[in-house]
GROMACS .gro file of C-alpha atoms in nm:
model
  160
    1MET     CA    1   2.717   5.800  -0.187
    2ALA     CA    2   2.445   5.826   0.079
    3THR     CA    3   2.108   5.684  -0.007
    4GLU     CA    4   1.775   5.823   0.107
    5ILE     CA    5   1.761   5.546   0.368
    6ASP     CA    6   2.107   5.642   0.501
    7PHE     CA    7   2.011   6.009   0.519
    8TYR     CA    8   1.709   5.939   0.737
    9SER     CA    9   1.864   5.657   0.941
   10GLU     CA   10   1.893   5.879   1.249
   11LEU     CA   11   1.516   5.924   1.253
   12ASP     CA   12   1.294   5.661   1.409
   13GLN     CA   13   0.934   5.581   1.315
   14PHE     CA   14   0.792   5.849   1.548
   15ASP     CA   15   1.019   6.121   1.410
   16LYS     CA   16   0.916   6.027   1.058
   17LYS     CA   17   0.547   6.027   1.151
   18ILE     CA   18   0.586   6.373   1.307
   19LEU     CA   19   0.748   6.509   0.990
   20GLU     CA   20   0.486   6.349   0.764
   21ALA     CA   21   0.202   6.490   0.976
   22LEU     CA   22   0.355   6.838   0.971
   23LEU     CA   23   0.395   6.824   0.594
   24GLU     CA   24   0.020   6.775   0.571
   25ASP     CA   25  -0.070   7.035   0.836
   26GLY     CA   26   0.206   7.248   0.986
   27ARG     CA   27  -0.046   7.433   1.202
   28MET     CA   28  -0.170   7.141   1.409
   29SER     CA   29  -0.129   7.167   1.786
   30ILE     CA   30   0.117   6.952   1.975
   31THR     CA   31  -0.183   6.774   2.131
   32ASP     CA   32  -0.322   6.686   1.789
   33LEU     CA   33   0.024   6.594   1.660
   34ALA     CA   34   0.086   6.364   1.956
   35ALA     CA   35  -0.247   6.188   1.905
   36ARG     CA   36  -0.179   6.150   1.534
   37VAL     CA   37   0.163   5.988   1.578
   38GLY     CA   38   0.078   5.778   1.884
   39LEU     CA   39   0.276   5.957   2.154
   40SER     CA   40   0.180   6.148   2.464
   41LYS     CA   41   0.211   6.526   2.451
   42THR     CA   42   0.543   6.573   2.637
   43PRO     CA   43   0.752   6.319   2.440
   44CYS     CA   44   0.600   6.451   2.116
   45GLN     CA   45   0.690   6.809   2.208
   46ILE     CA   46   1.046   6.704   2.296
   47ARG     CA   47   1.084   6.528   1.961
   48PHE     CA   48   0.926   6.823   1.778
   49ARG     CA   49   1.173   7.068   1.937
   50ARG     CA   50   1.466   6.833   1.865
   51LEU     CA   51   1.365   6.805   1.499
   52ILE     CA   52   1.370   7.184   1.478
   53ALA     CA   53   1.701   7.216   1.669
   54GLU     CA   54   1.870   6.954   1.449
   55GLY     CA   55   1.755   7.128   1.130
   56TYR     CA   56   1.508   6.868   1.002
   57ILE     CA   57   1.241   7.137   1.029
   58GLU     CA   58   1.364   7.470   0.896
   59GLY     CA   59   1.052   7.672   0.966
   60PHE     CA   60   0.685   7.714   0.896
   61ARG     CA   61   0.510   7.925   0.634
   62ALA     CA   62   0.182   7.972   0.459
   63ILE     CA   63   0.140   7.807   0.120
   64LEU     CA   64  -0.034   8.060  -0.099
   65ASN     CA   65  -0.265   7.975  -0.387
   66PRO     CA   66  -0.102   8.130  -0.696
   67THR     CA   67  -0.424   8.111  -0.900
   68LYS     CA   68  -0.617   8.310  -0.639
   69MET     CA   69  -0.337   8.567  -0.649
   70GLN     CA   70  -0.344   8.575  -1.029
   71LEU     CA   71   0.010   8.438  -1.047
   72ASP     CA   72  -0.050   8.116  -1.235
   73HIS     CA   73   0.178   8.176  -1.535
   74VAL     CA   74   0.490   7.964  -1.482
   75ALA     CA   75   0.794   7.962  -1.706
   76PHE     CA   76   1.119   7.774  -1.669
   77VAL     CA   77   1.412   7.976  -1.793
   78GLU     CA   78   1.743   7.826  -1.897
   79VAL     CA   79   2.021   8.078  -1.834
   80LYS     CA   80   2.367   8.062  -1.986
   81LEU     CA   81   2.629   8.288  -1.828
   82SER     CA   82   2.915   8.461  -2.008
   83ASP     CA   83   3.148   8.392  -1.715
   84THR     CA   84   3.136   8.097  -1.475
   85ARG     CA   85   3.425   8.182  -1.249
   86GLU     CA   86   3.342   8.181  -0.879
   87GLU     CA   87   3.301   8.559  -0.846
   88ALA     CA   88   3.063   8.570  -1.143
   89LEU     CA   89   2.856   8.288  -0.997
   90ARG     CA   90   2.839   8.464  -0.660
   91SER     CA   91   2.735   8.787  -0.827
   92PHE     CA   92   2.461   8.615  -1.027
   93ASN     CA   93   2.339   8.421  -0.721
   94GLU     CA   94   2.306   8.732  -0.506
   95ALA     CA   95   2.128   8.928  -0.779
   96VAL     CA   96   1.879   8.651  -0.858
   97LYS     CA   97   1.768   8.639  -0.493
   98LYS     CA   98   1.642   8.997  -0.528
   99VAL     CA   99   1.402   8.926  -0.817
  100ARG     CA  100   1.061   8.864  -0.660
  101GLU     CA  101   0.921   8.678  -0.962
  102ILE     CA  102   1.196   8.414  -0.954
  103GLU     CA  103   1.049   8.142  -0.736
  104GLU     CA  104   1.338   7.896  -0.770
  105CYS     CA  105   1.693   7.907  -0.902
  106HIS     CA  106   1.908   7.598  -0.956
  107MET     CA  107   2.265   7.574  -1.080
  108ILE     CA  108   2.271   7.302  -1.345
  109ALA     CA  109   2.547   7.078  -1.478
  110GLY     CA  110   2.460   7.063  -1.846
  111ARG     CA  111   2.418   7.271  -2.159
  112PHE     CA  112   2.317   7.580  -1.960
  113ASP     CA  113   2.423   7.713  -1.621
  114TYR     CA  114   2.101   7.787  -1.430
  115LEU     CA  115   1.736   7.688  -1.439
  116LEU     CA  116   1.492   7.946  -1.305
  117LYS     CA  117   1.127   7.896  -1.217
  118VAL     CA  118   0.950   8.225  -1.279
  119ARG     CA  119   0.594   8.297  -1.172
  120THR     CA  120   0.399   8.594  -1.311
  121ARG     CA  121   0.043   8.702  -1.383
  122ASP     CA  122   0.057   8.643  -1.759
  123ILE     CA  123   0.287   8.616  -2.060
  124GLY     CA  124   0.303   8.994  -2.098
  125ARG     CA  125   0.428   9.040  -1.743
  126TYR     CA  126   0.669   8.751  -1.792
  127ARG     CA  127   0.810   8.921  -2.103
  128ARG     CA  128   0.877   9.238  -1.901
  129VAL     CA  129   1.043   9.040  -1.619
  130LEU     CA  130   1.261   8.861  -1.873
  131GLY     CA  131   1.365   9.178  -2.050
  132GLU     CA  132   1.397   9.413  -1.754
  133LYS     CA  133   1.517   9.184  -1.477
  134ILE     CA  134   1.643   8.841  -1.582
  135SER     CA  135   1.835   8.950  -1.892
  136THR     CA  136   2.003   9.227  -1.694
  137LEU     CA  137   2.130   8.999  -1.417
  138PRO     CA  138   2.512   8.988  -1.392
  139HIS     CA  139   2.687   8.781  -1.660
  140VAL     CA  140   2.372   8.661  -1.841
  141ALA     CA  141   2.473   8.573  -2.196
  142SER     CA  142   2.151   8.409  -2.313
  143THR     CA  143   1.818   8.271  -2.196
  144SER     CA  144   1.569   8.020  -2.326
  145THR     CA  145   1.211   8.012  -2.199
  146ASN     CA  146   0.997   7.701  -2.150
  147PRO     CA  147   0.643   7.796  -2.046
  148ALA     CA  148   0.460   7.543  -1.830
  149MET     CA  149   0.127   7.433  -1.973
  150GLU     CA  150   0.002   7.261  -1.657
  151THR     CA  151   0.138   7.199  -1.308
  152VAL     CA  152   0.093   6.832  -1.222
  153LYS     CA  153   0.294   6.823  -0.898
  154GLU     CA  154   0.457   7.103  -0.709
  155GLY     CA  155   0.647   7.109  -0.384
  156TRP     CA  156   0.819   6.844  -0.182
  157ASN     CA  157   0.551   6.679   0.026
  158ARG     CA  158   0.665   6.323   0.079
  159PHE     CA  159   0.893   6.208   0.352
  160SER     CA  160   0.920   5.842   0.265
   0.00000   0.00000   0.00000
């Protein structure tokens, strides 16, 4: 089994510094990035483009503040399916991608089949999403909701 060190072994110290810097500020210019990691602009830009081409960087996006958008109610939903054959899983997976309030969906090996992270304005809106959207997804047999009381850490923001 590959370890974290094995997975990143193709990256040297400069590549890692570039990725760490971009995790902190994905909008910085190549000039600023080069200065930050200790390279001149052209080699930094070449490495930056290679990291994108090789799939280490999948893209860039804005990180929105859910509280400012009144979307700070988070619930984790355990979903048990009535059918776990491949076609049922595919059907569920495609349908879940269409539900805007589902922020994350993970297939789980355990006492339930999927774990969903659902973000809504409040418990009332969550209840409607559960009843009208999640419970009606293909092959859903049962759900169990675990509301988050506080978010301590969110997002993957560490390279090392």
